[in-house]
CSV table of C-alpha atoms in Angstrom, one decimal:
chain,number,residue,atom,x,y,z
A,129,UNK,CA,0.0,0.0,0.0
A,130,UNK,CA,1.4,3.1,-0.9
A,131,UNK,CA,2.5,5.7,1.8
A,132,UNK,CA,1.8,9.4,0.8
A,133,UNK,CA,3.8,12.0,2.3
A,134,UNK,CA,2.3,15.7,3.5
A,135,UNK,CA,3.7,17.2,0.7
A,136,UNK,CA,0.0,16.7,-0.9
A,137,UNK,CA,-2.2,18.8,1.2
A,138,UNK,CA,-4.0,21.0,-0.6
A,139,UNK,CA,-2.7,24.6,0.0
A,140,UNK,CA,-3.6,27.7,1.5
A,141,UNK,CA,-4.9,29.8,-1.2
A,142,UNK,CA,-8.5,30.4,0.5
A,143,UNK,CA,-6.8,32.1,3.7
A,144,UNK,CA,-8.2,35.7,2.7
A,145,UNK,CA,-10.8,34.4,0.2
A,146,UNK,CA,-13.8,34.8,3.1
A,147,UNK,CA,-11.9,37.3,4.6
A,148,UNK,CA,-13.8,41.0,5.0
A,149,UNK,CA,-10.8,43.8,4.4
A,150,UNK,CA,-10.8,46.7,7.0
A,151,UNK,CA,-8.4,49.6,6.7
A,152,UNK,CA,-6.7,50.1,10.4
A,153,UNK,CA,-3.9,52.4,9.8
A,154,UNK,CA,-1.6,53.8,7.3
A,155,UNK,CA,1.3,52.3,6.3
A,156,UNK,CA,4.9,54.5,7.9
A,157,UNK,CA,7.1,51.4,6.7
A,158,UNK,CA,6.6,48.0,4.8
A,159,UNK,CA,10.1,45.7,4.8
A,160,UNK,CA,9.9,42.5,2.7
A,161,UNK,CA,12.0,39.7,4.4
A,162,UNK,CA,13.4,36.5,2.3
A,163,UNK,CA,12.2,33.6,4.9
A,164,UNK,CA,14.6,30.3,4.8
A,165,UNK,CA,12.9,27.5,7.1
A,166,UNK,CA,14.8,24.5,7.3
A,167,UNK,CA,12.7,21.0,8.1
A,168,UNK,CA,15.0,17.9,8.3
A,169,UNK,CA,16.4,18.0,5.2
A,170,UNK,CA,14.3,20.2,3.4
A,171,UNK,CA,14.8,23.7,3.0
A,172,UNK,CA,12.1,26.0,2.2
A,173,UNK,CA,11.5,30.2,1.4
A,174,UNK,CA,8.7,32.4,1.9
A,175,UNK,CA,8.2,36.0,1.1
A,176,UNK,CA,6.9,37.8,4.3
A,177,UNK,CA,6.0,41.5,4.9
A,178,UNK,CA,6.1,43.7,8.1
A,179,UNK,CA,4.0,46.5,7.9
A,180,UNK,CA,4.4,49.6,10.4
A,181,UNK,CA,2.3,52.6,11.4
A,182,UNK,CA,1.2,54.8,14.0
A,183,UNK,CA,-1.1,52.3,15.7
A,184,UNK,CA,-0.7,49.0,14.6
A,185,UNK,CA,1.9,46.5,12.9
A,186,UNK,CA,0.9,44.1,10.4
A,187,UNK,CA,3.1,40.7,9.8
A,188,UNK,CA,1.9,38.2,7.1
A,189,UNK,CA,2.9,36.1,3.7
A,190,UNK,CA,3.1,37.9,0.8
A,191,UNK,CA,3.2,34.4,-1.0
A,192,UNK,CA,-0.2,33.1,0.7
A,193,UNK,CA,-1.6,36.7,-0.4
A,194,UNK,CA,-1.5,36.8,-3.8
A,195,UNK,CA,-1.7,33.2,-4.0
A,196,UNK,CA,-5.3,33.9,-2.5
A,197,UNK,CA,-6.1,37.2,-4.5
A,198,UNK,CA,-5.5,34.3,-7.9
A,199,UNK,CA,-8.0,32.2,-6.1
A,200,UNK,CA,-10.7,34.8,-5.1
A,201,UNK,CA,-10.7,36.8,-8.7
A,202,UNK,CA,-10.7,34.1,-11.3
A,203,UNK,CA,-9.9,36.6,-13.6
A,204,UNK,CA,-6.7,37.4,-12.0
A,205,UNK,CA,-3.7,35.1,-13.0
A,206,UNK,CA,-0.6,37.4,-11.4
A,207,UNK,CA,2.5,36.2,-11.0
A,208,UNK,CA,6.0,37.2,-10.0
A,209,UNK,CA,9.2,35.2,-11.0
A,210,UNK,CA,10.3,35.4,-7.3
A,211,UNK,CA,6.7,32.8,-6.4
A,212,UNK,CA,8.5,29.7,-8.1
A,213,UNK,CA,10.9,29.3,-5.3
A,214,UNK,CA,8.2,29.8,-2.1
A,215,UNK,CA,6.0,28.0,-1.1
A,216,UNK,CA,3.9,29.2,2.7
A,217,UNK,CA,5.9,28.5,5.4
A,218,UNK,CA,3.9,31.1,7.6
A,219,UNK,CA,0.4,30.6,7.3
A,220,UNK,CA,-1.1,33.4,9.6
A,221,UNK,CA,-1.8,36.9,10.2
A,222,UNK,CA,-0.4,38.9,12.9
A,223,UNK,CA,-1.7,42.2,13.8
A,224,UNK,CA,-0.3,44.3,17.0
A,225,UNK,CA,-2.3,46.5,18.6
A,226,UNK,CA,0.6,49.2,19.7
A,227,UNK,CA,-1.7,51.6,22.1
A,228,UNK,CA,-3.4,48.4,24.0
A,229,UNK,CA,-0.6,46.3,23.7
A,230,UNK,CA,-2.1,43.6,22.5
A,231,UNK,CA,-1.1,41.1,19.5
A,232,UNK,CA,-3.9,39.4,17.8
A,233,UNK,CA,-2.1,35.7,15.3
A,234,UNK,CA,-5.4,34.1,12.7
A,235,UNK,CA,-3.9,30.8,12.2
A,236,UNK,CA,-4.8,28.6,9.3
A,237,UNK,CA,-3.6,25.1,9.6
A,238,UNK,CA,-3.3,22.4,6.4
A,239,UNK,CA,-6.2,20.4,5.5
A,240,UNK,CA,-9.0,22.3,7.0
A,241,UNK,CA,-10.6,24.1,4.6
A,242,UNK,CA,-11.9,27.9,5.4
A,243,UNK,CA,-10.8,26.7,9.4
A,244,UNK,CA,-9.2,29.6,11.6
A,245,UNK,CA,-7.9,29.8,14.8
A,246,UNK,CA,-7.7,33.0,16.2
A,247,UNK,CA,-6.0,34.0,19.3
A,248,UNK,CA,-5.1,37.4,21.2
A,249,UNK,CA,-2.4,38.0,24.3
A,250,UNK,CA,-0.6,41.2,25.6
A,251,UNK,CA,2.7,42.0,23.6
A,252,UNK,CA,5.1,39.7,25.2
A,253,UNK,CA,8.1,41.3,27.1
A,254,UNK,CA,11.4,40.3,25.5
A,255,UNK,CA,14.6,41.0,27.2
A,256,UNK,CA,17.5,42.0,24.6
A,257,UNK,CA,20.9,41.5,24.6
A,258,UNK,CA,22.7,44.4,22.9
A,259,UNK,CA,25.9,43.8,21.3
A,260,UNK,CA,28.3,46.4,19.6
A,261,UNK,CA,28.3,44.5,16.2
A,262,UNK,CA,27.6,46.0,13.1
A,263,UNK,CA,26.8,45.3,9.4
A,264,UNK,CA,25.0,46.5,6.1
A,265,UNK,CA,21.3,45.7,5.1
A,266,UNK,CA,20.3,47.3,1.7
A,267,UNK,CA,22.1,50.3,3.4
A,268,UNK,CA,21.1,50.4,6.5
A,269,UNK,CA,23.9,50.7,9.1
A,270,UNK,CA,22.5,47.6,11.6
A,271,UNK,CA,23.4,46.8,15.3
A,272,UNK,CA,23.4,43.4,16.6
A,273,UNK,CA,20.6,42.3,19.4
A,274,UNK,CA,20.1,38.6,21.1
A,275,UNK,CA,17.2,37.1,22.9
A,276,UNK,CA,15.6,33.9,24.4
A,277,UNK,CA,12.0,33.6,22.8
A,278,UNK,CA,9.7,30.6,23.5
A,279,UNK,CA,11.7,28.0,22.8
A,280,UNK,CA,14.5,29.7,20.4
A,281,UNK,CA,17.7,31.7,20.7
A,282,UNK,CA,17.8,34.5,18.3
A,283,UNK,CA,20.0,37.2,17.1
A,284,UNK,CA,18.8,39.7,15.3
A,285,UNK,CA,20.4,43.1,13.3
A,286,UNK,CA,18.3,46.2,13.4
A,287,UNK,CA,18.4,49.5,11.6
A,288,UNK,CA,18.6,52.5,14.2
A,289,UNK,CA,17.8,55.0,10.8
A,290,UNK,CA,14.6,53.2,11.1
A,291,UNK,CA,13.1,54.5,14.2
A,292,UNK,CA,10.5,51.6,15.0
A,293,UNK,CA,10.2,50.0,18.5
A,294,UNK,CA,7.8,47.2,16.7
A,295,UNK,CA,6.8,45.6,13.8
A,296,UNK,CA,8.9,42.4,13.1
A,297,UNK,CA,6.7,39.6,13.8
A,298,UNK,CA,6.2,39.8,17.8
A,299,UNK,CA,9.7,41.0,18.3
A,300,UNK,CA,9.8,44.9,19.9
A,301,UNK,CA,11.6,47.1,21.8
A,302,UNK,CA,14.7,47.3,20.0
A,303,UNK,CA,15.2,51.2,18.9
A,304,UNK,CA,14.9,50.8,14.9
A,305,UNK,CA,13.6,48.1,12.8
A,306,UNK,CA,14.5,44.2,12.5
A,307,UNK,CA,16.1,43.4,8.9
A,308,UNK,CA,18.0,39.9,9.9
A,309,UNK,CA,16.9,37.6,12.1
A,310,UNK,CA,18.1,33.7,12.7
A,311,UNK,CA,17.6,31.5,15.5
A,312,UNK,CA,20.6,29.3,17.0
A,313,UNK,CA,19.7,26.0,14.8
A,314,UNK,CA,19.7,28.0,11.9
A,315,UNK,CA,15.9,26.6,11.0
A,316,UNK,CA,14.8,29.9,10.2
A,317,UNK,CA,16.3,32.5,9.0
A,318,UNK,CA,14.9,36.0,7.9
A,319,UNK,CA,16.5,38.9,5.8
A,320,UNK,CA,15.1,42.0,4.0
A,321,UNK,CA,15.4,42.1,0.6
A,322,UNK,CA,12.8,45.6,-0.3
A,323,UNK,CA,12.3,48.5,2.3
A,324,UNK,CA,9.4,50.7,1.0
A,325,UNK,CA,7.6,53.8,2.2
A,326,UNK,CA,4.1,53.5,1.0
A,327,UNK,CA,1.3,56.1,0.7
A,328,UNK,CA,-1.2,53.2,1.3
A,329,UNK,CA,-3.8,51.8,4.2
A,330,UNK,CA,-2.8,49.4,6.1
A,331,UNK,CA,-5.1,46.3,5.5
A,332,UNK,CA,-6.4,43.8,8.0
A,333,UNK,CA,-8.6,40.3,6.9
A,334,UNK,CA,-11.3,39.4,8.9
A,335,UNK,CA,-12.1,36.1,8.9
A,336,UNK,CA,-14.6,33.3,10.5
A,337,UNK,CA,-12.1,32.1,13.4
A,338,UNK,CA,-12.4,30.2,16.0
A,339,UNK,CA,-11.3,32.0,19.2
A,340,UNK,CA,-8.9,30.0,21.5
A,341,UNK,CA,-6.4,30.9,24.1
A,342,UNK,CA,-2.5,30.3,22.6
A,343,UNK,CA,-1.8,27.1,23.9
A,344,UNK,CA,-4.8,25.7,22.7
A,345,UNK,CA,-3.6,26.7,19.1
A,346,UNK,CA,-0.6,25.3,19.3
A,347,UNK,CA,-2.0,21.7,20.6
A,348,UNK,CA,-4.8,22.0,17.7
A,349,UNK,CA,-1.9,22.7,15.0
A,350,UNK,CA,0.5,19.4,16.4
A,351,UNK,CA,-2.9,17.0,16.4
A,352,UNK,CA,-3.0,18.2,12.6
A,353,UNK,CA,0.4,17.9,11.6
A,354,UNK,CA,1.0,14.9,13.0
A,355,UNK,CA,-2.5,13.1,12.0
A,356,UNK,CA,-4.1,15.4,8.8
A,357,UNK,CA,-6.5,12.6,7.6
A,358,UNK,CA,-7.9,11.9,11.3
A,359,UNK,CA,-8.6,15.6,11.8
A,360,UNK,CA,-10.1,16.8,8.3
A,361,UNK,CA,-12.6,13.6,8.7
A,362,UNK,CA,-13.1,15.3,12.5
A,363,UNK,CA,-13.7,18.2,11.3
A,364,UNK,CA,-15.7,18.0,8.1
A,365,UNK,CA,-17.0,14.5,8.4
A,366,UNK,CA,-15.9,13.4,5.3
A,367,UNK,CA,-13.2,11.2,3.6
A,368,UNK,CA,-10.3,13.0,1.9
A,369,UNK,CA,-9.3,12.5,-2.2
A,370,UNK,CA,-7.3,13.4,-4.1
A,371,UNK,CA,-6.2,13.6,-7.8
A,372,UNK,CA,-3.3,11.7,-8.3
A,373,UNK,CA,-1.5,11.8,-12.5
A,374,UNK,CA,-3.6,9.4,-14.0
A,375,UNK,CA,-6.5,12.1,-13.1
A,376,UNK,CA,-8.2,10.0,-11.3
A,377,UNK,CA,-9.6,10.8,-7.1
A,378,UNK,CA,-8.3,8.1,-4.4
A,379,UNK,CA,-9.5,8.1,-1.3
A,380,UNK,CA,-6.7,8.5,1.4
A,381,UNK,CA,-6.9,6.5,4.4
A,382,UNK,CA,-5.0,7.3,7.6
A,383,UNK,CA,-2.6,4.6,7.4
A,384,UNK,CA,-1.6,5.9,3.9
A,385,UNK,CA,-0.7,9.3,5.0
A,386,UNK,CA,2.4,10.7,6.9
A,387,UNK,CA,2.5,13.2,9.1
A,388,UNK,CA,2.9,16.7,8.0
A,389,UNK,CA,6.9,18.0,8.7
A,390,UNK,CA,6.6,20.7,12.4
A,391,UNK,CA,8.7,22.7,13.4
A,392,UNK,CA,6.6,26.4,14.2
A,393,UNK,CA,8.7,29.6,15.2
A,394,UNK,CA,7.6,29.3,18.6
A,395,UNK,CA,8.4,26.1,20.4
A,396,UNK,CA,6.9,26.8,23.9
């Protein structure tokens, strides 16, 4: 009986296909980061944005974005040269709340169609290590900073010419924006690759979630990594095809299915 790895979950192009835009701010500063996620052997990229403004920070995939735009307007086939190479190695929205404090993460995880899971906790504290290292980013004079966060050691290099305390992912308090970050295993790795200014709004999806606490996420994600077939029957009730070359639908059965490689940013 064959074995089929995860590599055949459908994808995540319906993330912002329900989703109701809302404009929330306008954008100060957008950086575009090169994302490098290595999983056992495989090594992976993803095209992620950080968005800044005066009240809130946006943090998403530009990959999963206009691969949803393509699948919302059937009219729209867009593509960029730099989408052959990615694939969505972070499949969620973050959104920070800078006045309240408060980060809101919608999570979509493989194999559950239209399936969010939407949680909300106060910006976490980080404490930095500052060193006196210093490189070049697209121009930027950067300093070097280290931290312990949920499970990883990371050293990052931020731009003091770019006067943001926030705005990387959940990372803040550093005195100028994040353009490099990598944790100690060297699993992921992020590095800008665009700095714009934009006259535009600052867009955030709302979508049907489910609201959970964080750690309830994270234990819903490992059940559907490491079991996909058992939880997209427990969720939707039904048995799971698909089209293999010859065209034709085969039913999947859990025994014919391994799990789906995990290895999330945060590991606590």
């Amino acid at each position: 009986m064959p074995v089929y790895s995860g590599t055949y979950i459908p994808n995540f192009e319906s993330f912002y296909s329900t989703a109701e835009r809302e404009e929330i701010d306008d954008i100060a500063l957008r950086v575009i980061y090169d994302l490098t996620v290595r999983i056992d052997t495989l090594v992976r990229h993803d095209r992620i944005v950080a968005e800044t403004g005066s009240r809130y920070t946006s943090f998403y995939s530009l990959y999963l974005r206009e691969l949803s735009k393509n699948h919302t307007d059937r009219n729209r086939r867009t593509s960029y040269e730099w989408m052959d190479s990615c694939s969505v190695q972070y499949s969620a929205a973050l959104y920070v709340d800078l006045r309240r404090r408060i980060l809101e993460e919608c999570v979509l995880l493989p194999n559950i169609d239209n399936l969010f899971h939407t949680y909300d906790e106060p910006l976490p504290a980080i404490e930095w290590e500052l060193d006196d290292a210093v490189c070049g980013i697209l121009g930027y004079r950067c300093m070097k900073a280290r931290c312990s966060f949920r499970g990883r050691e990371w050293s990052v290099w931020y731009a003091p010419d770019l006067p943001v305390i926030a705005g990387f992912w959940k990372f803040h308090g550093l005195p100028g924006m994040v353009l490099a970050a990598k944790d100690a295993s060297g699993e992921y790795s992020f590095r800008a690759i665009g700095i714009e200014k934009p006259a535009e709004p600052m867009l955030r999806y709302k979508v049907p979630s489910r609201k959970m606490s964080r750690e309830r996420v994270q234990k819903a994600a490992r059940t559907v990594y490491n079991n996909p077939i058992d939880s997209f029957f427990a969720e939707t009730g039904q048995n799971y095809f698909v089209t293999l070359q010859d065209g034709q639908p085969r039913l999947i059965t859990h025994d014919q299915c391994s799990p789906i490689p995990y290895n999330p940013l945060e590991l606590e």
